[in-house]
Amino acid sequence: DIESALRTPGMAGFELLDLHDFPGQGTALVGVLDPFWEGKGYVSAAEYHRFAGPVVPLARMSKRILKNDETFTAQVELAHFGPRDLAGSRPVWRLRDSAGHLVASGALASGPLLPGRQNPLGEIRVPLAPFTRATKLNLEVADSAKPAAFANDWDLWVYPATVATEP
């Protein structure tokens, strides 16, 4: 939901009901933290920062479950609401399998990345024919010059277009 808000042109921000669960006047289990402001274990602060920080890579994908007779495509942009231009930034993308092996990668546009907007970075296109078995992949977009500046990732799955049904 946060990434959807960040992808919306002209969006002035988003508001969370609360970061922690509220136990008074009934129970509202709405936060990423419990009533004692402790993590619930399903997301760390570093993971949360990847999609809810001042600078967030975004990928527009029509779907994340694909067949190996398709080509994976994603439009990549950078929601930048930090204090200044990201001079010297070199955005890159990496596609890895579930064992962490790099299966595809590339560079994205590295022009001026201006604050207060979604900066288009380019398109990713990867033919999926090499994946003949069901495969979980992870797409990461990050700054290769300063990895701590921004990074985000998404899981996708590739399945064979046809499966042998003979015994």
Short mmCIF file of C-alpha atoms in Angstrom, two decimals:
data_model
loop_
_atom_site.label_atom_id
_atom_site.label_comp_id
_atom_site.label_asym_id
_atom_site.label_seq_id
_atom_site.Cartn_x
_atom_site.Cartn_y
_atom_site.Cartn_z
CA ASP A 1 0.00 0.00 0.00
CA ILE A 2 2.83 2.40 0.81
CA GLU A 3 4.49 1.75 -2.55
CA SER A 4 1.14 2.31 -4.30
CA ALA A 5 0.87 5.69 -2.60
CA LEU A 6 4.44 6.57 -3.58
CA ARG A 7 3.72 5.63 -7.23
CA THR A 8 0.76 8.03 -7.37
CA PRO A 9 1.71 11.31 -9.09
CA GLY A 10 0.87 14.34 -6.98
CA MET A 11 0.43 12.32 -3.80
CA ALA A 12 1.38 14.56 -0.88
CA GLY A 13 2.26 11.67 1.42
CA PHE A 14 0.59 8.94 3.39
CA GLU A 15 -0.57 8.50 6.95
CA LEU A 16 -0.40 5.34 8.99
CA LEU A 17 -3.10 4.73 11.60
CA ASP A 18 -0.32 3.94 14.06
CA LEU A 19 3.04 2.23 14.22
CA HIS A 20 2.05 0.17 17.24
CA ASP A 21 -0.98 -1.86 18.27
CA PHE A 22 -3.46 0.02 20.44
CA PRO A 23 -4.85 -2.05 23.33
CA GLY A 24 -7.22 0.56 24.85
CA GLN A 25 -10.96 1.01 24.18
CA GLY A 26 -11.06 -2.26 22.29
CA THR A 27 -8.12 -3.65 20.43
CA ALA A 28 -6.64 -2.30 17.21
CA LEU A 29 -3.93 -4.62 15.89
CA VAL A 30 -2.80 -2.18 13.22
CA GLY A 31 0.88 -1.57 13.75
CA VAL A 32 4.16 -3.12 12.79
CA LEU A 33 5.04 -2.90 16.50
CA ASP A 34 3.23 -4.45 19.47
CA PRO A 35 1.66 -2.34 22.29
CA PHE A 36 5.07 -2.16 24.00
CA TRP A 37 6.72 -0.68 20.87
CA GLU A 38 8.60 -3.92 20.19
CA GLY A 39 8.84 -5.55 16.78
CA LYS A 40 6.40 -8.32 15.90
CA GLY A 41 9.08 -10.19 13.97
CA TYR A 42 7.65 -9.96 10.46
CA VAL A 43 9.58 -6.88 9.32
CA SER A 44 12.76 -5.26 10.62
CA ALA A 45 13.38 -1.51 10.71
CA ALA A 46 15.89 -1.85 7.85
CA GLU A 47 13.39 -3.80 5.70
CA TYR A 48 10.65 -1.25 6.44
CA HIS A 49 12.94 1.61 5.48
CA ARG A 50 13.40 0.09 2.00
CA PHE A 51 9.77 0.82 1.04
CA ALA A 52 8.90 3.63 3.47
CA GLY A 53 11.98 5.85 3.53
CA PRO A 54 12.66 9.27 2.04
CA VAL A 55 14.06 7.72 -1.17
CA VAL A 56 12.33 4.56 -2.44
CA PRO A 57 12.90 2.67 -5.71
CA LEU A 58 9.58 1.57 -7.22
CA ALA A 59 8.85 -1.02 -9.90
CA ARG A 60 5.66 -0.98 -11.94
CA MET A 61 5.00 -4.61 -12.88
CA SER A 62 1.81 -5.85 -14.52
CA LYS A 63 2.21 -9.13 -12.64
CA ARG A 64 4.67 -11.00 -10.45
CA ILE A 65 3.70 -14.55 -11.37
CA LEU A 66 4.86 -15.39 -14.88
CA LYS A 67 5.40 -18.28 -17.28
CA ASN A 68 8.73 -19.01 -18.91
CA ASP A 69 7.36 -18.23 -22.38
CA GLU A 70 6.95 -14.59 -21.31
CA THR A 71 9.31 -11.65 -20.91
CA PHE A 72 9.39 -10.00 -17.50
CA THR A 73 9.05 -6.22 -17.77
CA ALA A 74 9.09 -3.50 -15.15
CA GLN A 75 9.08 0.27 -15.33
CA VAL A 76 11.40 1.56 -12.63
CA GLU A 77 11.24 4.92 -10.95
CA LEU A 78 12.57 6.54 -7.80
CA ALA A 79 10.21 8.25 -5.35
CA HIS A 80 12.55 10.88 -3.96
CA PHE A 81 11.35 12.97 -1.02
CA GLY A 82 14.74 13.50 0.56
CA PRO A 83 16.27 16.93 1.20
CA ARG A 84 18.52 17.31 -1.89
CA ASP A 85 19.40 16.05 -5.35
CA LEU A 86 21.08 12.65 -5.46
CA ALA A 87 24.25 13.67 -7.27
CA GLY A 88 26.52 10.83 -8.31
CA SER A 89 23.84 8.19 -7.89
CA ARG A 90 24.13 5.12 -10.14
CA PRO A 91 20.91 3.07 -9.96
CA VAL A 92 21.24 -0.58 -10.97
CA TRP A 93 18.95 -3.59 -11.01
CA ARG A 94 19.77 -7.21 -10.17
CA LEU A 95 17.66 -10.32 -10.63
CA ARG A 96 18.70 -13.24 -8.41
CA ASP A 97 17.39 -16.75 -7.94
CA SER A 98 16.40 -18.14 -4.53
CA ALA A 99 20.00 -19.30 -3.92
CA GLY A 100 21.20 -15.73 -4.42
CA HIS A 101 22.84 -16.36 -7.80
CA LEU A 102 22.75 -13.40 -10.17
CA VAL A 103 20.73 -14.29 -13.28
CA ALA A 104 20.44 -10.83 -14.89
CA SER A 105 21.42 -7.25 -14.13
CA GLY A 106 21.72 -3.83 -15.68
CA ALA A 107 22.19 -0.13 -15.17
CA LEU A 108 19.38 2.39 -15.03
CA ALA A 109 19.25 6.10 -15.88
CA SER A 110 21.63 8.10 -13.75
CA GLY A 111 20.65 11.67 -14.60
CA PRO A 112 19.72 14.22 -11.98
CA LEU A 113 17.49 12.59 -9.38
CA LEU A 114 15.45 15.50 -8.08
CA PRO A 115 13.57 15.62 -4.77
CA GLY A 116 9.81 15.99 -4.50
CA ARG A 117 8.87 13.68 -7.37
CA GLN A 118 8.98 10.27 -8.99
CA ASN A 119 12.10 10.14 -11.16
CA PRO A 120 11.80 7.67 -14.07
CA LEU A 121 14.84 5.37 -14.20
CA GLY A 122 14.01 3.12 -17.16
CA GLU A 123 12.63 -0.25 -18.12
CA ILE A 124 13.77 -3.76 -17.24
CA ARG A 125 13.16 -6.56 -19.77
CA VAL A 126 14.24 -10.13 -19.07
CA PRO A 127 13.21 -13.12 -21.25
CA LEU A 128 12.20 -15.97 -18.96
CA ALA A 129 12.82 -18.92 -21.33
CA PRO A 130 15.92 -20.11 -19.40
CA PHE A 131 13.78 -20.94 -16.35
CA THR A 132 12.51 -24.43 -17.15
CA ARG A 133 11.51 -25.24 -13.56
CA ALA A 134 9.39 -23.33 -11.09
CA THR A 135 11.68 -20.60 -9.82
CA LYS A 136 11.41 -17.84 -7.25
CA LEU A 137 13.33 -14.73 -8.28
CA ASN A 138 14.11 -11.50 -6.47
CA LEU A 139 14.42 -8.17 -8.27
CA GLU A 140 16.45 -5.53 -6.45
CA VAL A 141 16.95 -1.89 -7.44
CA ALA A 142 19.68 -0.07 -5.56
CA ASP A 143 22.28 2.68 -5.80
CA SER A 144 25.55 1.03 -6.82
CA ALA A 145 27.55 4.12 -5.79
CA LYS A 146 26.08 4.28 -2.26
CA PRO A 147 23.97 1.17 -1.46
CA ALA A 148 22.77 2.73 1.79
CA ALA A 149 21.24 5.66 -0.16
CA PHE A 150 18.35 3.58 -1.49
CA ALA A 151 17.38 0.00 -2.23
CA ASN A 152 14.17 -1.98 -2.59
CA ASP A 153 13.27 -5.46 -3.78
CA TRP A 154 10.36 -7.59 -4.93
CA ASP A 155 9.82 -11.33 -5.26
CA LEU A 156 8.49 -12.87 -8.46
CA TRP A 157 7.80 -16.41 -9.55
CA VAL A 158 8.34 -18.11 -12.90
CA TYR A 159 6.60 -21.36 -13.86
CA PRO A 160 6.99 -23.57 -16.95
CA ALA A 161 4.44 -22.70 -19.63
CA THR A 162 3.88 -26.40 -20.28
CA VAL A 163 4.32 -29.30 -17.91
CA ALA A 164 4.76 -32.91 -18.92
CA THR A 165 1.75 -34.85 -17.68
CA GLU A 166 2.90 -38.31 -18.73
CA PRO A 167 3.43 -40.78 -15.87
#
